Coordinates of C-alpha atoms and ligand atoms in Angstrom, one line a residue:
M1 CA -0.1 0.0 -0.5
A2 CA 3.1 2.5 0.2
D3 CA 2.6 3.7 -3.5
L4 CA -1.3 4.8 -2.3
W5 CA 0.1 6.8 0.5
Y6 CA -1.8 10.0 -0.4
K7 CA -5.1 7.8 -0.6
N8 CA -5.0 7.8 3.5
A9 CA -2.5 10.3 4.6
V10 CA -3.9 14.2 6.5
V11 CA -2.4 17.2 4.5
Y12 CA -1.5 20.9 5.9
C13 CA -1.6 23.3 3.4
L14 CA 0.6 26.5 4.7
D15 CA 2.4 29.9 2.9
V16 CA 6.1 29.7 4.5
K17 CA 5.3 33.5 4.2
T18 CA 3.0 34.0 6.7
F19 CA 4.2 31.0 9.1
A20 CA 7.0 31.5 10.6
D21 CA 9.7 34.4 10.4
G22 CA 13.1 32.7 11.4
N23 CA 15.4 35.3 10.7
G24 CA 13.3 38.6 12.3
D25 CA 12.7 40.6 8.5
G26 CA 9.0 39.9 8.9
I27 CA 8.5 37.7 6.6
G28 CA 7.9 33.7 7.2
D29 CA 11.5 32.0 5.5
F30 CA 12.1 28.6 5.7
E31 CA 14.3 29.0 9.0
G32 CA 11.5 29.9 10.7
L33 CA 9.5 26.3 8.8
A34 CA 12.1 24.3 10.1
G35 CA 11.7 25.0 13.4
R36 CA 7.9 24.4 13.5
L37 CA 8.9 21.1 12.1
E38 CA 8.2 20.0 15.7
Y39 CA 4.9 21.2 16.0
L40 CA 2.9 19.8 12.4
D41 CA 4.9 16.4 13.3
G42 CA 3.2 16.7 16.3
L43 CA -0.3 17.5 14.8
N44 CA 0.7 14.3 13.3
V45 CA 0.2 15.5 10.0
D46 CA 1.7 13.1 6.5
C47 CA 3.0 15.6 4.1
V48 CA 2.6 19.7 3.6
W49 CA 1.1 21.2 1.2
L50 CA 4.0 24.6 0.2
Q51 CA 2.1 27.5 -1.2
P52 CA 4.6 29.2 -4.0
F53 CA 7.5 30.6 -2.3
F54 CA 9.8 31.3 -5.6
P55 CA 11.2 34.6 -6.6
S56 CA 8.1 37.2 -7.6
P57 CA 7.1 40.7 -8.0
M58 CA 4.1 39.1 -5.0
R59 CA 1.1 41.1 -7.7
D60 CA -0.4 37.1 -6.4
N61 CA 0.4 36.1 -3.5
G62 CA 3.9 34.2 -5.1
Y63 CA 1.2 33.1 -7.8
D64 CA 3.1 35.4 -10.5
I65 CA 5.8 33.6 -10.8
T66 CA 9.8 35.2 -12.4
D67 CA 11.7 31.7 -11.7
Y68 CA 10.8 28.4 -11.2
Y69 CA 14.3 27.8 -10.3
G70 CA 15.0 29.7 -7.3
I71 CA 13.7 30.3 -4.0
D72 CA 12.5 33.6 -3.0
P73 CA 15.4 35.6 -1.0
R74 CA 13.3 36.5 1.2
L75 CA 11.8 33.6 2.2
G76 CA 15.7 32.2 2.0
T77 CA 17.6 30.0 -0.3
L78 CA 17.8 26.8 -1.9
G79 CA 20.1 25.3 0.6
D80 CA 17.7 26.0 3.2
F81 CA 14.5 24.7 1.2
V82 CA 16.6 21.1 0.8
E83 CA 17.3 21.4 5.0
F84 CA 13.7 21.7 5.0
S85 CA 13.0 18.8 2.9
R86 CA 15.4 16.6 4.6
R87 CA 13.9 17.7 8.3
A88 CA 10.6 17.3 6.8
R89 CA 11.1 13.5 5.3
E90 CA 13.7 11.9 8.7
R91 CA 10.6 13.5 11.0
G92 CA 7.9 11.0 8.5
I93 CA 6.2 14.3 6.6
R94 CA 6.3 14.6 2.8
V95 CA 6.6 18.0 1.0
M96 CA 4.2 18.8 -1.6
I97 CA 4.6 22.5 -3.4
D98 CA 2.5 24.1 -6.1
L99 CA 3.0 23.6 -9.5
V100 CA 1.9 26.8 -11.1
V101 CA 3.0 26.7 -14.7
N102 CA -0.5 28.1 -16.4
H103 CA 0.6 31.0 -16.8
T104 CA 4.4 33.6 -15.7
S105 CA 4.8 36.7 -14.1
I106 CA 5.2 39.1 -17.0
D107 CA 8.3 39.6 -15.2
H108 CA 9.5 36.6 -16.2
P109 CA 12.4 36.6 -18.6
W110 CA 11.3 34.2 -21.4
F111 CA 8.0 36.9 -21.2
Q112 CA 10.1 39.7 -21.3
A113 CA 12.6 37.8 -24.4
A114 CA 8.7 36.9 -26.2
R115 CA 7.8 41.0 -25.8
S116 CA 10.7 41.8 -27.4
D117 CA 11.7 40.4 -30.2
P118 CA 8.9 38.8 -32.6
A119 CA 12.5 36.1 -33.6
S120 CA 12.8 35.1 -29.6
P121 CA 12.4 31.5 -29.5
Y122 CA 10.3 32.8 -26.5
R123 CA 8.0 34.4 -29.2
D124 CA 5.3 31.5 -29.6
W125 CA 5.5 30.2 -24.9
Y126 CA 3.0 32.5 -24.7
V127 CA -0.1 32.9 -26.9
W128 CA -1.0 36.1 -29.2
S129 CA -3.2 37.7 -31.4
K130 CA -2.9 40.2 -33.9
K131 CA -6.5 41.8 -33.2
K132 CA -8.6 41.4 -30.3
P133 CA -10.7 38.9 -30.1
E134 CA -14.1 38.9 -29.8
D135 CA -14.6 36.8 -26.6
A136 CA -12.1 38.9 -24.5
H137 CA -14.5 40.5 -22.0
Q138 CA -15.4 37.1 -20.9
G139 CA -13.8 34.4 -18.7
M140 CA -12.4 36.4 -16.6
V141 CA -10.5 34.3 -13.2
F142 CA -11.0 37.6 -11.4
P143 CA -13.9 39.6 -12.4
G144 CA -14.1 43.1 -11.2
P145 CA -10.5 44.1 -10.6
Q146 CA -10.0 42.0 -14.2
Q147 CA -11.7 43.5 -16.7
T148 CA -10.2 41.0 -20.2
T149 CA -8.8 38.0 -21.4
W150 CA -6.9 39.9 -23.4
T151 CA -4.3 42.3 -23.0
W152 CA -2.5 45.2 -25.5
D153 CA 1.2 44.8 -25.4
R154 CA 3.1 47.8 -27.1
K155 CA 6.7 45.8 -27.2
A156 CA 5.0 42.8 -28.7
R157 CA 2.5 45.0 -31.1
A158 CA 0.2 42.0 -30.2
Y159 CA -2.5 40.7 -27.7
Y160 CA -1.1 38.1 -24.9
F161 CA -3.9 36.0 -23.5
H162 CA -4.6 35.8 -19.4
R163 CA -7.0 34.3 -17.7
F164 CA -5.9 35.4 -14.5
Y165 CA -5.0 39.2 -14.1
E166 CA -3.0 40.8 -16.9
H167 CA 0.3 40.8 -14.8
Q168 CA 0.2 36.9 -15.0
A169 CA 0.8 36.2 -19.3
E170 CA -0.9 32.8 -19.8
L171 CA 2.1 29.9 -21.6
N172 CA 1.0 27.8 -24.4
I173 CA 0.9 24.4 -22.8
T174 CA 0.6 23.3 -26.4
H175 CA 4.6 24.3 -27.8
P176 CA 6.8 21.8 -27.2
A177 CA 8.8 23.7 -25.6
V178 CA 6.9 25.1 -22.8
R179 CA 6.3 20.7 -21.8
R180 CA 9.4 20.1 -22.2
E181 CA 10.3 22.7 -19.6
I182 CA 7.6 22.1 -17.4
E183 CA 9.1 18.5 -17.1
K184 CA 12.6 20.4 -16.3
I185 CA 10.9 22.3 -13.3
T186 CA 9.0 18.8 -12.3
G187 CA 11.8 17.3 -11.8
F188 CA 13.9 19.6 -11.0
W189 CA 11.8 20.7 -7.7
L190 CA 11.4 16.0 -7.6
Q191 CA 15.7 16.3 -6.4
L192 CA 15.5 18.3 -4.5
G193 CA 13.4 16.2 -2.1
V194 CA 9.3 17.2 -3.1
T195 CA 6.8 14.2 -3.3
G196 CA 4.4 15.7 -5.8
F197 CA 2.3 19.2 -6.7
R198 CA -0.1 20.9 -6.2
V199 CA -1.4 21.6 -9.8
D200 CA -2.0 24.8 -9.8
A201 CA -5.2 26.2 -12.2
L202 CA -5.1 22.9 -13.6
P203 CA -8.5 23.2 -16.1
F204 CA -6.6 26.8 -17.6
L205 CA -3.4 25.0 -18.2
I206 CA -4.1 22.7 -20.7
E207 CA -6.4 24.3 -22.5
F208 CA -5.5 25.3 -26.0
K209 CA -7.3 28.5 -25.8
G210 CA -5.8 31.0 -28.7
T211 CA -3.3 29.0 -29.5
P212 CA -2.8 27.2 -33.6
Q213 CA -3.8 24.0 -31.6
E214 CA -7.6 25.5 -31.0
G215 CA -10.0 23.3 -31.3
L216 CA -7.5 20.7 -31.9
G217 CA -6.9 17.7 -30.6
N218 CA -7.2 16.2 -26.2
P219 CA -6.2 18.5 -23.7
H220 CA -6.5 16.4 -21.2
A221 CA -3.8 13.8 -23.6
Y222 CA -1.2 16.3 -22.3
L223 CA -2.2 15.0 -18.3
R224 CA -0.9 11.3 -19.3
E225 CA 1.9 12.7 -20.3
L226 CA 2.9 14.8 -17.3
R227 CA 1.8 11.7 -15.4
Q228 CA 4.4 9.9 -17.0
H229 CA 7.3 12.0 -16.7
V230 CA 6.6 12.9 -12.9
Q231 CA 5.9 9.1 -11.9
A232 CA 9.2 8.1 -14.4
L233 CA 11.1 10.0 -11.9
C234 CA 9.9 9.3 -8.8
G235 CA 7.8 6.5 -7.7
D236 CA 5.8 7.4 -4.8
V237 CA 5.1 11.2 -6.2
C238 CA 1.3 12.6 -6.4
L239 CA 0.0 15.2 -8.5
M240 CA -3.0 17.0 -6.5
A241 CA -5.1 19.1 -8.7
E242 CA -7.0 22.8 -7.8
A243 CA -9.6 21.8 -10.4
N244 CA -13.2 23.1 -9.5
L245 CA -14.9 20.5 -11.4
R246 CA -18.4 19.6 -12.8
P247 CA -19.0 15.9 -12.2
E248 CA -19.3 15.1 -16.0
E249 CA -15.8 17.0 -16.0
V250 CA -14.1 14.1 -13.8
P251 CA -13.0 11.3 -15.6
D252 CA -11.4 13.1 -18.3
Y253 CA -9.4 14.6 -15.3
F254 CA -8.5 11.0 -13.6
G255 CA -8.7 9.1 -17.5
D256 CA -7.5 5.1 -16.1
G257 CA -6.3 6.1 -12.9
D258 CA -3.5 7.6 -15.4
K259 CA -3.8 10.9 -14.8
I260 CA -3.8 13.1 -11.9
H261 CA -3.9 11.2 -8.6
M262 CA -5.7 13.5 -7.0
S263 CA -8.3 16.6 -7.0
F264 CA -9.6 18.8 -4.9
D265 CA -13.2 18.6 -4.4
F266 CA -14.7 22.0 -5.4
W267 CA -18.3 20.2 -6.2
T268 CA -18.7 18.3 -2.4
N269 CA -17.2 21.5 -0.8
Q270 CA -19.8 23.8 -2.2
H271 CA -22.8 21.3 -1.3
L272 CA -21.8 21.1 2.1
F273 CA -21.9 24.2 2.8
L274 CA -25.4 25.0 1.6
A275 CA -25.7 21.7 3.3
L276 CA -25.1 23.2 6.8
A277 CA -26.4 26.6 5.4
R278 CA -29.9 25.0 5.3
Q279 CA -28.7 21.8 8.2
D280 CA -30.0 19.7 5.8
A281 CA -27.8 16.7 4.9
T282 CA -29.4 16.1 1.2
P283 CA -26.5 18.7 -0.4
I284 CA -24.0 17.1 0.3
R285 CA -25.9 13.1 -0.5
R286 CA -27.1 14.7 -3.3
A287 CA -23.3 15.9 -4.5
A288 CA -21.8 12.7 -3.4
A289 CA -24.0 10.7 -6.3
E290 CA -23.6 13.1 -9.1
L291 CA -19.4 12.0 -8.6
P292 CA -19.0 9.6 -10.7
P293 CA -16.6 6.5 -8.7
L294 CA -12.6 7.0 -9.0
P295 CA -10.2 4.6 -10.6
R296 CA -8.7 2.8 -7.5
W297 CA -5.4 4.8 -7.9
C298 CA -7.1 7.8 -7.4
Q299 CA -8.7 10.6 -4.6
W300 CA -10.2 13.1 -3.6
N301 CA -9.0 15.9 -1.3
H302 CA -11.6 17.2 0.6
F303 CA -10.9 21.1 3.0
L304 CA -13.4 23.3 4.5
R305 CA -11.3 26.3 3.6
S306 CA -8.3 27.6 1.4
H307 CA -5.7 30.8 0.7
D308 CA -8.6 31.8 -2.0
E309 CA -12.2 32.9 -1.4
L310 CA -14.9 30.2 -0.7
D311 CA -15.7 29.4 -4.3
L312 CA -19.8 29.2 -4.3
G313 CA -19.7 29.1 -8.4
R314 CA -20.7 25.4 -9.3
L315 CA -24.4 26.3 -7.3
S316 CA -27.7 27.7 -8.6
D317 CA -27.9 31.6 -7.7
A318 CA -30.6 30.9 -4.9
E319 CA -28.7 28.1 -3.2
R320 CA -25.6 30.7 -3.5
E321 CA -27.6 33.3 -2.3
E322 CA -28.4 31.1 1.3
V323 CA -24.8 30.5 1.8
F324 CA -24.1 33.7 1.8
R325 CA -27.3 34.9 3.4
A326 CA -26.0 32.1 6.5
F327 CA -22.1 32.3 6.2
G328 CA -21.7 36.0 4.3
P329 CA -24.1 38.2 4.9
E330 CA -22.0 42.0 4.1
E331 CA -20.9 43.0 0.8
C332 CA -17.3 42.8 2.3
M333 CA -17.2 39.5 3.7
R334 CA -18.5 38.6 -0.7
L335 CA -15.8 38.4 -3.2
Y336 CA -16.0 38.0 -7.6
G337 CA -20.0 37.8 -6.6
R338 CA -19.2 34.1 -6.2
G339 CA -17.4 33.3 -3.1
I340 CA -16.2 34.4 0.4
R341 CA -13.5 35.4 1.8
R342 CA -13.9 34.5 5.7
R343 CA -12.1 31.9 7.4
L344 CA -14.4 28.8 9.4
A345 CA -14.4 29.9 12.8
P346 CA -16.1 33.5 11.7
M347 CA -18.5 31.9 9.2
L348 CA -19.7 29.4 11.8
G349 CA -19.8 31.6 14.3
N350 CA -17.3 30.5 16.4
D351 CA -19.0 27.8 17.6
R352 CA -17.5 25.3 18.9
R353 CA -19.6 22.5 17.9
R354 CA -20.8 23.9 14.6
I355 CA -16.6 24.2 14.1
E356 CA -16.0 20.8 15.3
L357 CA -19.0 18.6 12.9
A358 CA -17.1 20.6 9.8
H359 CA -14.3 19.3 10.3
S360 CA -15.5 15.5 11.6
L361 CA -17.2 15.9 7.7
M362 CA -13.5 16.7 6.1
L363 CA -11.9 13.9 8.2
T364 CA -14.4 10.9 7.6
L365 CA -15.8 11.8 3.8
P366 CA -14.5 9.8 1.5
G367 CA -11.0 10.8 0.7
T368 CA -7.7 12.6 2.1
P369 CA -8.3 16.0 3.8
V370 CA -6.4 19.4 3.4
L371 CA -6.3 21.2 7.0
R372 CA -5.5 24.8 6.1
Y373 CA -2.9 26.4 8.6
G374 CA -4.7 28.4 11.1
D375 CA -7.7 26.6 11.2
E376 CA -6.9 23.7 13.6
I377 CA -6.9 26.8 16.5
G378 CA -10.2 28.1 14.6
M379 CA -7.9 31.7 13.8
G380 CA -10.3 34.7 12.3
D381 CA -10.5 37.1 9.2
D382 CA -9.0 40.3 8.7
L383 CA -11.9 41.9 6.2
S384 CA -10.2 45.4 6.5
L385 CA -7.6 44.1 4.6
P386 CA -8.1 43.9 0.2
D387 CA -9.3 40.5 -1.5
R388 CA -8.3 37.4 -0.3
E389 CA -5.8 39.3 2.4
S390 CA -8.5 38.9 4.5
V391 CA -8.0 34.7 5.5
R392 CA -4.0 34.7 4.4
T393 CA -2.8 36.5 8.3
P394 CA 0.1 35.7 10.0
M395 CA 0.0 32.4 12.1
Q396 CA -0.4 32.4 16.0
W397 CA 2.2 31.1 18.1
S398 CA 1.6 33.1 21.0
A399 CA 0.8 35.5 23.1
G400 CA 3.9 37.8 22.7
P401 CA 4.5 40.0 20.0
N402 CA 2.8 39.9 16.8
G403 CA 1.9 36.5 18.1
G404 CA 5.0 35.1 18.5
F405 CA 5.7 35.1 14.2
S406 CA 8.2 37.6 14.0
H407 CA 10.1 39.3 16.3
A408 CA 10.5 42.3 13.6
P409 CA 8.7 45.3 14.2
R410 CA 4.8 45.8 13.4
E411 CA 5.2 47.7 10.6
Q412 CA 7.4 45.5 8.9
L413 CA 5.7 42.3 9.1
V414 CA 4.5 41.1 5.3
L415 CA 0.8 40.9 7.0
P416 CA -0.8 42.0 9.9
P417 CA -1.3 39.4 12.6
I418 CA -5.1 39.5 13.6
A419 CA -4.2 41.6 17.7
D420 CA -7.9 41.9 18.9
G421 CA -10.9 40.5 19.9
E422 CA -11.9 36.7 19.9
Y423 CA -9.7 36.0 17.4
G424 CA -7.0 38.4 18.9
Y425 CA -3.2 36.4 19.0
P426 CA -3.9 37.5 22.7
A427 CA -7.4 35.2 23.2
L428 CA -6.2 32.7 20.5
N429 CA -3.1 30.9 19.7
V430 CA -1.3 27.7 19.8
E431 CA 0.7 27.7 22.9
A432 CA -2.3 28.5 25.0
Q433 CA -4.6 25.7 23.4
R434 CA -1.3 23.6 24.1
R435 CA -2.1 24.3 27.8
D436 CA -5.6 23.1 27.4
P437 CA -6.8 19.7 26.8
Q438 CA -9.9 20.8 25.7
S439 CA -8.9 23.6 23.1
L440 CA -10.2 23.2 19.7
L441 CA -6.1 22.4 18.8
N442 CA -5.8 19.5 21.2
W443 CA -9.0 17.9 19.9
L444 CA -8.2 18.3 16.7
E445 CA -4.6 16.1 17.0
R446 CA -6.8 13.4 18.7
M447 CA -9.5 13.8 16.5
I448 CA -6.2 13.3 13.1
R449 CA -5.3 10.3 15.5
R450 CA -8.7 9.0 15.1
R451 CA -8.8 9.0 11.5
K452 CA -5.2 7.7 10.6
E453 CA -6.5 4.5 13.3
S454 CA -9.7 4.3 10.5
S455 CA -8.1 3.8 6.8
E456 CA -11.4 2.9 5.8
F457 CA -11.7 6.2 5.4
G458 CA -9.3 7.0 2.9
L459 CA -8.9 3.8 1.4
G460 CA -12.4 2.5 1.8
C461 CA -15.5 1.3 0.0
C462 CA -18.5 4.3 0.7
T463 CA -22.1 3.0 1.0
W464 CA -24.4 5.8 1.9
I465 CA -26.8 5.0 4.9
D466 CA -30.9 6.1 4.8
T467 CA -31.8 8.2 7.9
G468 CA -34.9 8.9 7.7
H469 CA -33.8 12.1 8.6
R470 CA -33.2 15.0 6.1
E471 CA -30.5 16.7 8.7
L472 CA -28.9 13.6 9.7
L473 CA -26.0 12.1 7.6
A474 CA -24.8 8.8 7.4
H475 CA -22.1 6.4 5.6
R476 CA -20.3 3.3 6.1
C477 CA -16.9 2.6 4.5
D478 CA -15.4 -1.0 4.3
L479 CA -12.1 -2.3 3.3
D480 CA -11.0 -5.6 4.0
G481 CA -14.1 -7.0 6.5
R482 CA -13.4 -4.1 8.5
T483 CA -16.0 -0.9 8.8
V484 CA -16.4 2.2 10.1
F485 CA -19.4 4.3 10.5
A486 CA -19.9 7.5 10.7
I487 CA -23.0 9.5 11.3
H488 CA -23.4 13.4 11.5
N489 CA -26.5 15.7 12.5
L490 CA -26.6 19.2 11.1
A491 CA -29.1 20.3 12.6
D492 CA -29.6 22.0 15.5
R493 CA -31.4 20.0 17.8
R494 CA -31.3 16.6 19.1
L495 CA -32.2 13.2 16.2
R496 CA -32.3 10.0 17.0
F497 CA -31.3 7.5 14.7
S498 CA -30.9 4.0 14.2
L499 CA -28.1 2.5 12.3
P500 CA -28.6 -1.3 11.0
I501 CA -26.1 -3.3 11.9
S502 CA -27.5 -6.8 10.8
D503 CA -24.0 -8.2 10.2
A504 CA -22.4 -7.5 14.2
R505 CA -22.8 -8.2 17.7
G506 CA -21.3 -4.7 18.8
V507 CA -20.0 -1.1 17.8
Y508 CA -17.5 0.3 19.5
D509 CA -17.4 3.8 19.7
V510 CA -13.8 5.4 18.0
L511 CA -14.5 8.6 19.8
A512 CA -15.2 8.3 22.6
E513 CA -13.7 4.9 23.1
H514 CA -15.9 2.5 24.6
R515 CA -18.2 -0.9 23.1
E516 CA -21.5 -0.9 23.1
E517 CA -23.9 -4.1 22.3
V518 CA -26.3 -4.3 19.0
E519 CA -29.5 -4.4 19.9
E520 CA -31.4 -7.9 19.1
D521 CA -33.1 -5.9 16.1
G522 CA -30.1 -5.5 14.1
H523 CA -30.0 -1.9 15.1
Y524 CA -27.9 0.3 17.6
H525 CA -29.8 3.5 18.2
V526 CA -27.6 6.4 18.6
D527 CA -28.9 9.7 19.9
L528 CA -27.2 13.0 18.4
E529 CA -26.9 15.9 20.4
P530 CA -27.4 19.6 18.0
W531 CA -24.9 19.5 15.5
G532 CA -23.0 15.8 17.0
Y533 CA -21.4 13.5 15.8
R534 CA -20.2 9.9 16.1
W535 CA -17.5 7.5 14.4
L536 CA -18.6 4.1 15.0
R537 CA -17.2 0.7 14.7
R538 CA -18.4 -2.9 13.6
D539 CA -17.5 -5.0 16.3
D540 CA -17.7 -8.5 16.1
G541 CA -15.6 -9.3 19.1
Ligands
MG601 MG1 11.7 36.2 7.2

């Protein structure tokens, strides 16, 4: 099973810049991160996914890269990276990094060469048009701040294509030299100790739009090519896609298990928040039923929040309004008309029961959970910051200056830590929660341990159970003759449920750690408190 490690892993996502500052310049760095490896080890995560740490003018939080083979000098050196990845590996923590090759920064030397000289070999690495295409005002990833997807470049005397901001020029994936370069980039980082890549903006990366091959060939075939390359270099490599897929698109991305390994399940994620808003489990079951089964080697990634807005773009307008009303009632909490730029805890009213319920769902839905730094202590957001920076404030380690993130003067910090109120670092930080056995941090640490003892959730076969209550979600996961059940009450009232277990004499409550007998009628009666949850193991002993 070793080569399926990613199917039963717990992934922790962080941004080096905002995690821990080792050299006191106000910006998180690899030295600081390496000093927090014990913390990540203690949390029992299997893998860290690092957001972009490459040289960048930072017009899009590092998703605008000027050198794929380097480290932003403020974050450290390649030597620091290798030392970090080696020390992580010694602790059994794998490292995944962002692969952002849909576009480069327009400051990248490739684009500078391409725009300056039509005869440059880099000209065809990008997507150009002499005339402004008619659909130039469609398909923006950031509608509002971004007005167009084609921008005139005076030097090149042509329009260049950009799905994202105009400073992020689209690479031409149909060009063999670009594909060859991506092979070099992935090969380089695999050699430096990473085990995989979170592939940024995957549907846009593979599209042929604007290229001479638009409408020709199958863009998804490239995924097989990329997979073969990385798999040849690293047997246990994992490609984790950022792809907000509709159910009918799923087979194109996973193939027969020979394309990507995992993908973030945006589909279920959006329906999960609809379910929480409605106190009705139906949207989660419906979403799960709509997704096609994945090939054996593949997996979904479940998550609650990310570094971006909570994207609700796949819901109907009415459904999205419901989630807005529940979790983003004010205009300043919303973004691009499709999402919510808040952290999890404030969205759920800092209600411990609802925060636990959401995490229990993430940990038990069949897939690999991805935690976002800070959510393990219930960090808040700062809506006074622009755009998505609201959910990117520094990690809150202690009640000390700058929340223990950095010794630098406050005005030097990469982003201000949240300092006031119930989410401020004096009240909410790792150090305080470590001391408190009942804290969210210690609760989640225990939950992760239970999750890792229950590999059925990651590797098993999932069956949904009819509960007779629309507020109750119940499913069982079976693996090698072992079974765990997860039951979640999405309602704010107590509910009673009879779980059918005709094939066992008892159940073991995984979280409360005690055994119960199954009734003679082959049912186990469960009382669920408001927003309650149970993990039960079939027990024949
Ligand atoms: Mg620093």
